[in-house]
Short mmCIF file of the C-alpha atoms (twelve columns), coordinates in Angstrom:
data_MODEL
# 
_entry.id   MODEL 
# 
loop_
_atom_site.group_PDB 
_atom_site.id 
_atom_site.type_symbol 
_atom_site.label_atom_id 
_atom_site.label_alt_id 
_atom_site.label_comp_id 
_atom_site.label_asym_id 
_atom_site.label_seq_id 
_atom_site.Cartn_x 
_atom_site.Cartn_y 
_atom_site.Cartn_z 
_atom_site.pdbx_PDB_model_num 
ATOM 1   C CA . MET A 1   242.401 134.160 -138.009 1 
ATOM 2   C CA . SER A 2   245.553 133.490 -139.983 1 
ATOM 3   C CA . SER A 3   245.123 132.070 -143.454 1 
ATOM 4   C CA . THR A 4   248.129 129.796 -142.945 1 
ATOM 5   C CA . ALA A 5   248.642 127.127 -140.333 1 
ATOM 6   C CA . ASP A 6   251.268 127.152 -137.605 1 
ATOM 7   C CA . VAL A 7   252.561 123.692 -138.441 1 
ATOM 8   C CA . THR A 8   254.619 121.821 -135.914 1 
ATOM 9   C CA . HIS A 9   254.612 118.409 -137.570 1 
ATOM 10  C CA . PRO A 10  253.902 118.796 -141.313 1 
ATOM 11  C CA . GLY A 11  251.895 115.960 -142.767 1 
ATOM 12  C CA . ALA A 12  250.940 114.514 -139.380 1 
ATOM 13  C CA . ALA A 13  247.212 114.609 -140.297 1 
ATOM 14  C CA . ASP A 14  246.274 113.620 -136.737 1 
ATOM 15  C CA . LEU A 15  242.673 114.692 -137.300 1 
ATOM 16  C CA . ASP A 16  239.668 114.126 -135.063 1 
ATOM 17  C CA . ALA A 17  235.932 113.890 -135.751 1 
ATOM 18  C CA . THR A 18  235.179 117.245 -134.127 1 
ATOM 19  C CA . SER A 19  237.558 119.047 -136.492 1 
ATOM 20  C CA . LEU A 20  235.851 117.576 -139.529 1 
ATOM 21  C CA . ILE A 21  232.398 118.452 -138.237 1 
ATOM 22  C CA . VAL A 22  233.592 121.994 -137.522 1 
ATOM 23  C CA . LEU A 23  234.858 122.340 -141.094 1 
ATOM 24  C CA . ARG A 24  231.552 121.080 -142.425 1 
ATOM 25  C CA . ALA A 25  229.760 123.726 -140.338 1 
ATOM 26  C CA . VAL A 26  232.036 126.431 -141.739 1 
ATOM 27  C CA . ALA A 27  231.286 125.214 -145.266 1 
ATOM 28  C CA . ASP A 28  227.533 125.195 -144.588 1 
ATOM 29  C CA . ASN A 29  227.336 128.563 -142.829 1 
ATOM 30  C CA . GLY A 30  230.044 130.657 -144.506 1 
ATOM 31  C CA . THR A 31  231.402 132.400 -141.393 1 
ATOM 32  C CA . ILE A 32  233.049 131.402 -138.139 1 
ATOM 33  C CA . THR A 33  230.326 133.196 -136.178 1 
ATOM 34  C CA . ALA A 34  227.476 131.389 -137.913 1 
ATOM 35  C CA . ALA A 35  229.264 128.029 -137.719 1 
ATOM 36  C CA . ALA A 36  229.857 128.511 -133.989 1 
ATOM 37  C CA . ALA A 37  226.175 129.324 -133.434 1 
ATOM 38  C CA . ALA A 38  225.089 126.262 -135.431 1 
ATOM 39  C CA . LEU A 39  227.270 123.955 -133.334 1 
ATOM 40  C CA . GLY A 40  226.703 125.684 -129.994 1 
ATOM 41  C CA . PHE A 41  230.361 126.728 -129.697 1 
ATOM 42  C CA . SER A 42  231.735 130.109 -128.712 1 
ATOM 43  C CA . GLN A 43  233.437 131.911 -131.594 1 
ATOM 44  C CA . PRO A 44  236.926 131.764 -129.951 1 
ATOM 45  C CA . ALA A 45  236.512 128.042 -129.289 1 
ATOM 46  C CA . LEU A 46  235.572 127.313 -132.868 1 
ATOM 47  C CA . SER A 47  238.430 129.454 -134.213 1 
ATOM 48  C CA . GLN A 48  240.809 127.521 -131.976 1 
ATOM 49  C CA . GLN A 49  239.390 124.252 -133.288 1 
ATOM 50  C CA . VAL A 50  240.062 125.346 -136.884 1 
ATOM 51  C CA . ARG A 51  243.640 126.356 -136.030 1 
ATOM 52  C CA . ARG A 52  244.196 122.984 -134.333 1 
ATOM 53  C CA . ALA A 53  242.855 121.189 -137.415 1 
ATOM 54  C CA . GLU A 54  245.204 123.164 -139.661 1 
ATOM 55  C CA . ALA A 55  248.169 122.295 -137.459 1 
ATOM 56  C CA . ARG A 56  247.277 118.620 -137.546 1 
ATOM 57  C CA . ALA A 57  246.599 118.592 -141.279 1 
ATOM 58  C CA . GLY A 58  249.834 120.432 -142.030 1 
ATOM 59  C CA . MET A 59  248.212 122.915 -144.410 1 
ATOM 60  C CA . ALA A 60  245.790 125.822 -144.511 1 
ATOM 61  C CA . LEU A 61  242.132 124.793 -144.378 1 
ATOM 62  C CA . VAL A 62  240.495 128.252 -144.507 1 
ATOM 63  C CA . GLU A 63  241.345 131.531 -146.213 1 
ATOM 64  C CA . ARG A 64  240.013 135.050 -145.873 1 
ATOM 65  C CA . THR A 65  237.788 136.538 -148.596 1 
ATOM 66  C CA . GLY A 66  237.105 140.182 -147.746 1 
ATOM 67  C CA . ARG A 67  235.087 140.148 -144.535 1 
ATOM 68  C CA . GLY A 68  234.370 136.454 -144.690 1 
ATOM 69  C CA . ILE A 69  236.248 133.181 -145.042 1 
ATOM 70  C CA . ARG A 70  236.083 130.164 -147.294 1 
ATOM 71  C CA . LEU A 71  237.552 126.704 -147.200 1 
ATOM 72  C CA . THR A 72  240.641 125.866 -149.188 1 
ATOM 73  C CA . ALA A 73  240.670 122.750 -151.401 1 
ATOM 74  C CA . ALA A 74  242.004 120.766 -148.425 1 
ATOM 75  C CA . GLY A 75  239.314 122.239 -146.179 1 
ATOM 76  C CA . ARG A 76  236.557 121.293 -148.625 1 
ATOM 77  C CA . LEU A 77  237.908 117.750 -148.833 1 
ATOM 78  C CA . LEU A 78  237.846 117.339 -145.059 1 
ATOM 79  C CA . ALA A 79  234.411 118.991 -144.803 1 
ATOM 80  C CA . ARG A 80  232.996 116.289 -147.077 1 
ATOM 81  C CA . HIS A 81  234.247 113.692 -144.633 1 
ATOM 82  C CA . GLY A 82  232.593 115.713 -141.878 1 
ATOM 83  C CA . THR A 83  229.231 115.045 -143.534 1 
ATOM 84  C CA . THR A 84  229.909 111.294 -143.406 1 
ATOM 85  C CA . ILE A 85  230.924 111.496 -139.760 1 
ATOM 86  C CA . ALA A 86  227.817 113.515 -138.867 1 
ATOM 87  C CA . THR A 87  225.630 110.852 -140.514 1 
ATOM 88  C CA . THR A 88  227.436 108.114 -138.606 1 
ATOM 89  C CA . LEU A 89  227.046 109.958 -135.311 1 
ATOM 90  C CA . GLU A 90  223.360 110.512 -136.024 1 
ATOM 91  C CA . ALA A 91  223.018 106.782 -136.682 1 
ATOM 92  C CA . ALA A 92  224.667 106.031 -133.339 1 
ATOM 93  C CA . ARG A 93  222.343 108.470 -131.561 1 
ATOM 94  C CA . GLY A 94  219.428 106.897 -133.360 1 
ATOM 95  C CA . GLU A 95  220.368 103.399 -132.253 1 
ATOM 96  C CA . LEU A 96  220.481 104.626 -128.669 1 
ATOM 97  C CA . ALA A 97  217.090 106.244 -129.204 1 
ATOM 98  C CA . GLU A 98  215.772 102.924 -130.470 1 
ATOM 99  C CA . LEU A 99  216.910 101.295 -127.261 1 
ATOM 100 C CA . ARG A 100 214.942 103.988 -125.423 1 
ATOM 101 C CA . GLY A 101 211.826 103.167 -127.438 1 
ATOM 102 C CA . LEU A 102 212.325 105.752 -130.214 1 
ATOM 103 C CA . ARG A 103 211.477 108.593 -127.837 1 
ATOM 104 C CA . SER A 104 213.720 111.015 -129.715 1 
ATOM 105 C CA . GLY A 105 215.223 111.632 -133.124 1 
ATOM 106 C CA . ARG A 106 214.495 113.667 -136.231 1 
ATOM 107 C CA . VAL A 107 213.420 113.097 -139.818 1 
ATOM 108 C CA . ARG A 108 213.818 115.812 -142.467 1 
ATOM 109 C CA . LEU A 109 211.755 114.970 -145.538 1 
ATOM 110 C CA . MET A 110 211.707 116.533 -148.996 1 
ATOM 111 C CA . ALA A 111 209.102 115.494 -151.559 1 
ATOM 112 C CA . PHE A 112 207.744 116.582 -154.930 1 
ATOM 113 C CA . PRO A 113 204.673 118.863 -155.154 1 
ATOM 114 C CA . SER A 114 201.977 116.267 -155.899 1 
ATOM 115 C CA . ALA A 115 203.057 114.328 -152.796 1 
ATOM 116 C CA . SER A 116 202.554 117.400 -150.584 1 
ATOM 117 C CA . PRO A 117 198.734 117.213 -150.334 1 
ATOM 118 C CA . THR A 118 198.513 113.428 -150.657 1 
ATOM 119 C CA . VAL A 119 201.243 111.280 -149.096 1 
ATOM 120 C CA . VAL A 120 202.975 113.838 -146.849 1 
ATOM 121 C CA . PRO A 121 200.076 114.854 -144.528 1 
ATOM 122 C CA . GLU A 122 199.230 111.214 -143.838 1 
ATOM 123 C CA . PHE A 123 202.914 110.429 -143.253 1 
ATOM 124 C CA . MET A 124 203.451 113.313 -140.825 1 
ATOM 125 C CA . ALA A 125 200.244 112.622 -138.930 1 
ATOM 126 C CA . GLU A 126 201.057 108.926 -138.504 1 
ATOM 127 C CA . MET A 127 204.661 109.621 -137.456 1 
ATOM 128 C CA . THR A 128 203.450 112.137 -134.870 1 
ATOM 129 C CA . ALA A 129 200.841 109.737 -133.525 1 
ATOM 130 C CA . ARG A 130 203.167 106.740 -133.322 1 
ATOM 131 C CA . HIS A 131 206.429 108.475 -132.368 1 
ATOM 132 C CA . PRO A 132 205.651 111.849 -130.764 1 
ATOM 133 C CA . GLY A 133 209.262 112.264 -129.641 1 
ATOM 134 C CA . VAL A 134 210.564 112.236 -133.209 1 
ATOM 135 C CA . GLN A 135 210.772 115.670 -134.828 1 
ATOM 136 C CA . VAL A 136 209.477 115.526 -138.404 1 
ATOM 137 C CA . SER A 137 209.924 118.400 -140.850 1 
ATOM 138 C CA . PHE A 138 208.999 118.756 -144.513 1 
ATOM 139 C CA . VAL A 139 210.119 120.926 -147.430 1 
ATOM 140 C CA . GLU A 140 208.572 120.678 -150.887 1 
ATOM 141 C CA . ALA A 141 211.107 120.315 -153.709 1 
ATOM 142 C CA . GLU A 142 211.403 118.870 -157.191 1 
ATOM 143 C CA . PRO A 143 213.590 115.722 -157.447 1 
ATOM 144 C CA . PRO A 144 216.904 117.361 -158.466 1 
ATOM 145 C CA . GLU A 145 216.852 119.732 -155.482 1 
ATOM 146 C CA . ALA A 146 215.652 116.985 -153.110 1 
ATOM 147 C CA . VAL A 147 218.462 114.609 -154.127 1 
ATOM 148 C CA . ARG A 148 220.990 117.433 -153.739 1 
ATOM 149 C CA . ALA A 149 219.605 118.189 -150.261 1 
ATOM 150 C CA . VAL A 150 220.176 114.588 -149.137 1 
ATOM 151 C CA . ARG A 151 223.744 114.704 -150.439 1 
ATOM 152 C CA . GLU A 152 224.384 117.984 -148.603 1 
ATOM 153 C CA . ASP A 153 222.785 116.698 -145.367 1 
ATOM 154 C CA . ARG A 154 219.871 119.138 -145.561 1 
ATOM 155 C CA . ALA A 155 217.393 116.246 -145.738 1 
ATOM 156 C CA . ASP A 156 217.319 112.690 -144.392 1 
ATOM 157 C CA . LEU A 157 214.841 111.348 -146.950 1 
ATOM 158 C CA . ALA A 158 213.749 112.514 -150.388 1 
ATOM 159 C CA . LEU A 159 210.601 111.243 -152.083 1 
ATOM 160 C CA . THR A 160 211.297 111.648 -155.796 1 
ATOM 161 C CA . PHE A 161 210.197 110.466 -159.230 1 
ATOM 162 C CA . SER A 162 211.715 109.649 -162.603 1 
ATOM 163 C CA . TYR A 163 210.339 109.174 -166.093 1 
ATOM 164 C CA . PRO A 164 211.452 106.538 -168.617 1 
ATOM 165 C CA . GLY A 165 214.165 107.926 -170.877 1 
ATOM 166 C CA . ASP A 166 214.582 111.115 -168.821 1 
ATOM 167 C CA . ARG A 167 218.040 112.462 -169.742 1 
ATOM 168 C CA . SER A 168 218.040 114.752 -166.701 1 
ATOM 169 C CA . ASP A 169 217.099 111.962 -164.278 1 
ATOM 170 C CA . PRO A 170 218.619 113.049 -160.922 1 
ATOM 171 C CA . HIS A 171 218.922 109.425 -159.778 1 
ATOM 172 C CA . ARG A 172 221.927 108.789 -162.009 1 
ATOM 173 C CA . GLU A 173 225.189 110.712 -161.565 1 
ATOM 174 C CA . SER A 174 223.900 113.154 -158.930 1 
ATOM 175 C CA . ALA A 175 222.679 110.306 -156.716 1 
ATOM 176 C CA . ARG A 176 225.906 108.316 -156.866 1 
ATOM 177 C CA . GLY A 177 226.888 107.200 -153.380 1 
ATOM 178 C CA . LEU A 178 223.347 107.629 -152.000 1 
ATOM 179 C CA . GLU A 179 220.772 104.960 -151.231 1 
ATOM 180 C CA . VAL A 180 218.057 105.037 -153.918 1 
ATOM 181 C CA . GLY A 181 215.117 102.649 -153.676 1 
ATOM 182 C CA . THR A 182 212.142 102.180 -155.992 1 
ATOM 183 C CA . ILE A 183 208.958 102.222 -153.929 1 
ATOM 184 C CA . GLY A 184 206.169 102.361 -156.517 1 
ATOM 185 C CA . VAL A 185 204.912 103.435 -159.913 1 
ATOM 186 C CA . ASP A 186 202.473 106.283 -160.498 1 
ATOM 187 C CA . PRO A 187 200.240 105.721 -163.568 1 
ATOM 188 C CA . MET A 188 199.813 108.561 -166.060 1 
ATOM 189 C CA . HIS A 189 196.324 109.742 -167.063 1 
ATOM 190 C CA . VAL A 190 194.840 111.787 -169.863 1 
ATOM 191 C CA . VAL A 191 192.807 114.780 -168.663 1 
ATOM 192 C CA . LEU A 192 190.056 115.806 -171.097 1 
ATOM 193 C CA . PRO A 193 187.118 118.190 -171.113 1 
ATOM 194 C CA . ALA A 194 184.170 116.140 -169.851 1 
ATOM 195 C CA . ARG A 195 182.320 116.538 -173.159 1 
ATOM 196 C CA . HIS A 196 185.303 115.612 -175.322 1 
ATOM 197 C CA . PRO A 197 184.409 112.856 -177.858 1 
ATOM 198 C CA . LEU A 198 187.137 110.558 -176.465 1 
ATOM 199 C CA . ALA A 199 185.797 110.839 -172.919 1 
ATOM 200 C CA . VAL A 200 183.436 107.944 -173.681 1 
ATOM 201 C CA . ARG A 201 186.450 105.580 -173.715 1 
ATOM 202 C CA . ASP A 202 187.935 103.870 -170.662 1 
ATOM 203 C CA . ALA A 203 191.466 104.395 -172.024 1 
ATOM 204 C CA . VAL A 204 192.766 106.907 -174.556 1 
ATOM 205 C CA . ASP A 205 195.492 106.551 -177.178 1 
ATOM 206 C CA . LEU A 206 197.596 109.731 -177.224 1 
ATOM 207 C CA . ALA A 207 197.890 109.403 -181.001 1 
ATOM 208 C CA . ASP A 208 194.181 110.241 -181.196 1 
ATOM 209 C CA . LEU A 209 194.933 113.607 -179.541 1 
ATOM 210 C CA . ALA A 210 197.566 114.696 -182.067 1 
ATOM 211 C CA . GLY A 211 195.495 117.652 -183.257 1 
ATOM 212 C CA . GLU A 212 194.698 118.990 -179.781 1 
ATOM 213 C CA . ARG A 213 196.208 121.928 -177.896 1 
ATOM 214 C CA . TRP A 214 198.069 120.770 -174.791 1 
ATOM 215 C CA . ILE A 215 198.522 122.045 -171.235 1 
ATOM 216 C CA . ALA A 216 202.086 121.229 -170.091 1 
ATOM 217 C CA . GLY A 217 203.374 120.971 -166.544 1 
ATOM 218 C CA . CYS A 218 206.753 121.426 -164.825 1 
ATOM 219 C CA . PRO A 219 209.895 121.350 -167.009 1 
ATOM 220 C CA . ARG A 220 210.583 117.640 -166.366 1 
ATOM 221 C CA . CYS A 221 206.888 116.778 -166.823 1 
ATOM 222 C CA . ARG A 222 206.875 118.796 -170.038 1 
ATOM 223 C CA . GLY A 223 209.855 116.768 -171.224 1 
ATOM 224 C CA . HIS A 224 207.975 113.567 -170.497 1 
ATOM 225 C CA . LEU A 225 204.926 114.848 -172.403 1 
ATOM 226 C CA . LEU A 226 207.132 115.500 -175.434 1 
ATOM 227 C CA . GLU A 227 208.575 111.985 -175.109 1 
ATOM 228 C CA . LEU A 228 205.136 110.352 -174.868 1 
ATOM 229 C CA . CYS A 229 203.831 112.280 -177.860 1 
ATOM 230 C CA . ASP A 230 206.957 111.476 -179.865 1 
ATOM 231 C CA . VAL A 231 206.389 107.764 -179.230 1 
ATOM 232 C CA . ALA A 232 202.771 108.270 -180.344 1 
ATOM 233 C CA . GLY A 233 204.042 109.818 -183.575 1 
ATOM 234 C CA . PHE A 234 203.409 113.558 -183.196 1 
ATOM 235 C CA . ALA A 235 204.735 116.770 -181.667 1 
ATOM 236 C CA . PRO A 236 202.211 118.384 -179.317 1 
ATOM 237 C CA . THR A 237 201.048 121.959 -179.726 1 
ATOM 238 C CA . ILE A 238 201.605 123.364 -176.224 1 
ATOM 239 C CA . ALA A 239 199.228 126.234 -175.495 1 
ATOM 240 C CA . VAL A 240 199.888 126.780 -171.774 1 
ATOM 241 C CA . GLU A 241 202.527 125.723 -169.238 1 
ATOM 242 C CA . THR A 242 201.908 125.589 -165.497 1 
ATOM 243 C CA . ASP A 243 203.107 123.404 -162.629 1 
ATOM 244 C CA . ASN A 244 199.845 124.022 -160.732 1 
ATOM 245 C CA . PHE A 245 197.760 120.843 -161.020 1 
ATOM 246 C CA . VAL A 246 194.507 122.583 -160.128 1 
ATOM 247 C CA . ALA A 247 195.203 125.150 -162.835 1 
ATOM 248 C CA . VAL A 248 195.873 122.364 -165.350 1 
ATOM 249 C CA . GLU A 249 192.479 120.805 -164.711 1 
ATOM 250 C CA . GLU A 250 190.672 124.141 -164.718 1 
ATOM 251 C CA . LEU A 251 192.303 125.038 -168.048 1 
ATOM 252 C CA . VAL A 252 191.213 121.688 -169.454 1 
ATOM 253 C CA . ALA A 253 187.681 122.174 -168.098 1 
ATOM 254 C CA . SER A 254 187.596 125.549 -169.847 1 
ATOM 255 C CA . GLY A 255 188.273 123.830 -173.162 1 
ATOM 256 C CA . LEU A 256 191.751 125.341 -173.593 1 
ATOM 257 C CA . GLY A 257 193.490 122.021 -174.155 1 
ATOM 258 C CA . VAL A 258 194.112 118.491 -172.932 1 
ATOM 259 C CA . ALA A 259 196.798 117.250 -170.546 1 
ATOM 260 C CA . VAL A 260 198.604 114.235 -169.150 1 
ATOM 261 C CA . LEU A 261 199.009 114.013 -165.357 1 
ATOM 262 C CA . PRO A 262 200.269 111.312 -162.966 1 
ATOM 263 C CA . GLY A 263 197.770 109.778 -160.568 1 
ATOM 264 C CA . LEU A 264 199.045 111.618 -157.473 1 
ATOM 265 C CA . ALA A 265 198.714 114.933 -159.297 1 
ATOM 266 C CA . VAL A 266 195.117 114.109 -160.270 1 
ATOM 267 C CA . GLU A 267 194.396 113.152 -156.672 1 
ATOM 268 C CA . SER A 268 195.986 116.335 -155.344 1 
ATOM 269 C CA . ALA A 269 193.893 118.489 -157.707 1 
ATOM 270 C CA . GLY A 270 190.677 116.729 -156.715 1 
ATOM 271 C CA . ALA A 271 187.661 116.125 -158.941 1 
ATOM 272 C CA . ARG A 272 187.266 119.316 -160.958 1 
ATOM 273 C CA . ARG A 273 183.972 120.205 -162.583 1 
ATOM 274 C CA . GLY A 274 183.901 119.640 -166.354 1 
ATOM 275 C CA . VAL A 275 186.877 117.248 -166.457 1 
ATOM 276 C CA . ALA A 276 187.208 113.592 -167.462 1 
ATOM 277 C CA . VAL A 277 190.268 111.575 -166.414 1 
ATOM 278 C CA . ARG A 278 191.175 108.455 -168.371 1 
ATOM 279 C CA . ALA A 279 193.995 105.910 -168.434 1 
ATOM 280 C CA . THR A 280 196.371 105.774 -171.390 1 
ATOM 281 C CA . VAL A 281 196.316 102.702 -173.622 1 
ATOM 282 C CA . ASN A 282 200.091 102.296 -173.287 1 
ATOM 283 C CA . ASP A 283 200.020 102.043 -169.490 1 
ATOM 284 C CA . ASP A 284 202.343 105.067 -169.199 1 
ATOM 285 C CA . ARG A 285 203.775 105.730 -165.736 1 
ATOM 286 C CA . ARG A 286 206.465 107.399 -163.675 1 
ATOM 287 C CA . THR A 287 208.608 105.613 -161.095 1 
ATOM 288 C CA . LEU A 288 208.676 106.758 -157.467 1 
ATOM 289 C CA . HIS A 289 211.880 106.614 -155.427 1 
ATOM 290 C CA . LEU A 290 213.028 107.099 -151.847 1 
ATOM 291 C CA . VAL A 291 216.529 108.569 -151.508 1 
ATOM 292 C CA . ALA A 292 218.675 108.556 -148.352 1 
ATOM 293 C CA . ALA A 293 222.323 109.132 -147.493 1 
ATOM 294 C CA . LYS A 294 224.551 106.069 -147.515 1 
ATOM 295 C CA . GLY A 295 223.846 104.387 -144.187 1 
ATOM 296 C CA . GLY A 296 221.127 106.948 -143.453 1 
ATOM 297 C CA . THR A 297 218.426 104.329 -142.993 1 
ATOM 298 C CA . GLY A 298 220.549 102.877 -140.205 1 
ATOM 299 C CA . VAL A 299 219.183 105.713 -138.082 1 
ATOM 300 C CA . PRO A 300 216.081 104.205 -136.412 1 
ATOM 301 C CA . ALA A 301 213.856 107.267 -136.829 1 
ATOM 302 C CA . VAL A 302 214.782 107.481 -140.515 1 
ATOM 303 C CA . ALA A 303 214.284 103.733 -140.963 1 
ATOM 304 C CA . VAL A 304 210.791 103.907 -139.443 1 
ATOM 305 C CA . ALA A 305 209.952 106.906 -141.627 1 
ATOM 306 C CA . ALA A 306 211.240 105.185 -144.775 1 
ATOM 307 C CA . ASP A 307 209.155 102.095 -144.062 1 
ATOM 308 C CA . LEU A 308 206.034 104.180 -143.449 1 
ATOM 309 C CA . LEU A 309 206.535 106.230 -146.637 1 
ATOM 310 C CA . THR A 310 207.003 103.052 -148.655 1 
ATOM 311 C CA . ARG A 311 203.728 101.626 -147.356 1 
ATOM 312 C CA . LEU A 312 201.771 104.861 -147.822 1 
ATOM 313 C CA . VAL A 313 203.044 105.406 -151.365 1 
ATOM 314 C CA . GLY A 314 202.252 101.807 -152.280 1 
ATOM 315 C CA . ARG A 315 198.715 102.191 -151.039 1 
ATOM 316 C CA . ARG A 316 198.182 105.520 -152.801 1 
ATOM 317 C CA . VAL A 317 199.453 104.485 -156.225 1 
ATOM 318 C CA . ALA A 318 197.578 101.193 -156.072 1 
ATOM 319 C CA . GLY A 319 194.388 103.202 -155.599 1 
ATOM 320 C CA . SER A 320 195.129 105.428 -158.581 1 
ATOM 321 C CA . ALA A 321 195.949 102.608 -161.005 1 
ATOM 322 C CA . GLY A 322 192.368 102.286 -162.206 1 
ATOM 323 C CA . LEU A 323 191.505 105.957 -161.844 1 
ATOM 324 C CA . ASN A 324 188.551 106.940 -164.027 1 
ATOM 325 C CA . ILE A 325 186.848 110.246 -163.195 1 
ATOM 326 C CA . ASP A 326 183.858 111.991 -164.710 1 
ATOM 327 C CA . SER A 327 183.077 115.307 -163.078 1 
ATOM 328 C CA . ASP A 328 180.524 117.269 -165.051 1 
ATOM 329 C CA . ALA A 329 178.261 118.128 -162.156 1 
# 
């Protein structure tokens, strides 16, 4: 393929939706062959489509890089519009599916780890039972990656969380132009060895744990722990870091430290032997969000999924608000 366009009418920019979707596929897949396979085109047909787009745009849209190709600045610009068009077309297909009784469609969900064993199985089971024609897939991801996946059209919905004062909150700049809704709050809990002196209390002040060794979680959770302890007037001594919630509770049960976990994480770990879970006196919490592409919830299958996730999350976090566990059996 030539890296320059055979331009008949420079600046005509008589573009069509197919051309933009083709450019998006090239951007996503990196080669003409892979893009053709993704769209169900033959390689010659897709190459011809790119050449036609270049002629209409009046400038080169792809360039060779060794054995592969990449989009030029103009190609990348048009590919971004291809993402918007693909979302709009999916919405149109979805509306037709709704008229057919939601017998088809797809929902690609990403969600954070503590939602994987709690909210997600119930969501997928209920979607399958109610709408067996809708294809539902799930990939576990932390919020920054999940938000990015929605923007890049690798996910239709992202279940995410944010902490108060989080400087790396992915729902700010990186979520600009997306639909971000708040669907619940997940209370934070102190996790103590069952025989810890403070386990007799219904709620624990973090300031009373200033001299303890701490078990920290994922990088963003660790940042929130530092923030909570700073507000309580001390810097925690972090002995161990792990993003495995079961491991956190087992480490606490072994007397290696104390921890702070959100309710869904406590639920996902289950009741571990030798652990006491208590509320914090400051009613600490994280906020739960549902992220979709702009107009994405106009797709009926996605709209139904978003509504179901909102209801399931609300029910789960309401149940964890008064969580108080003693497991020393």
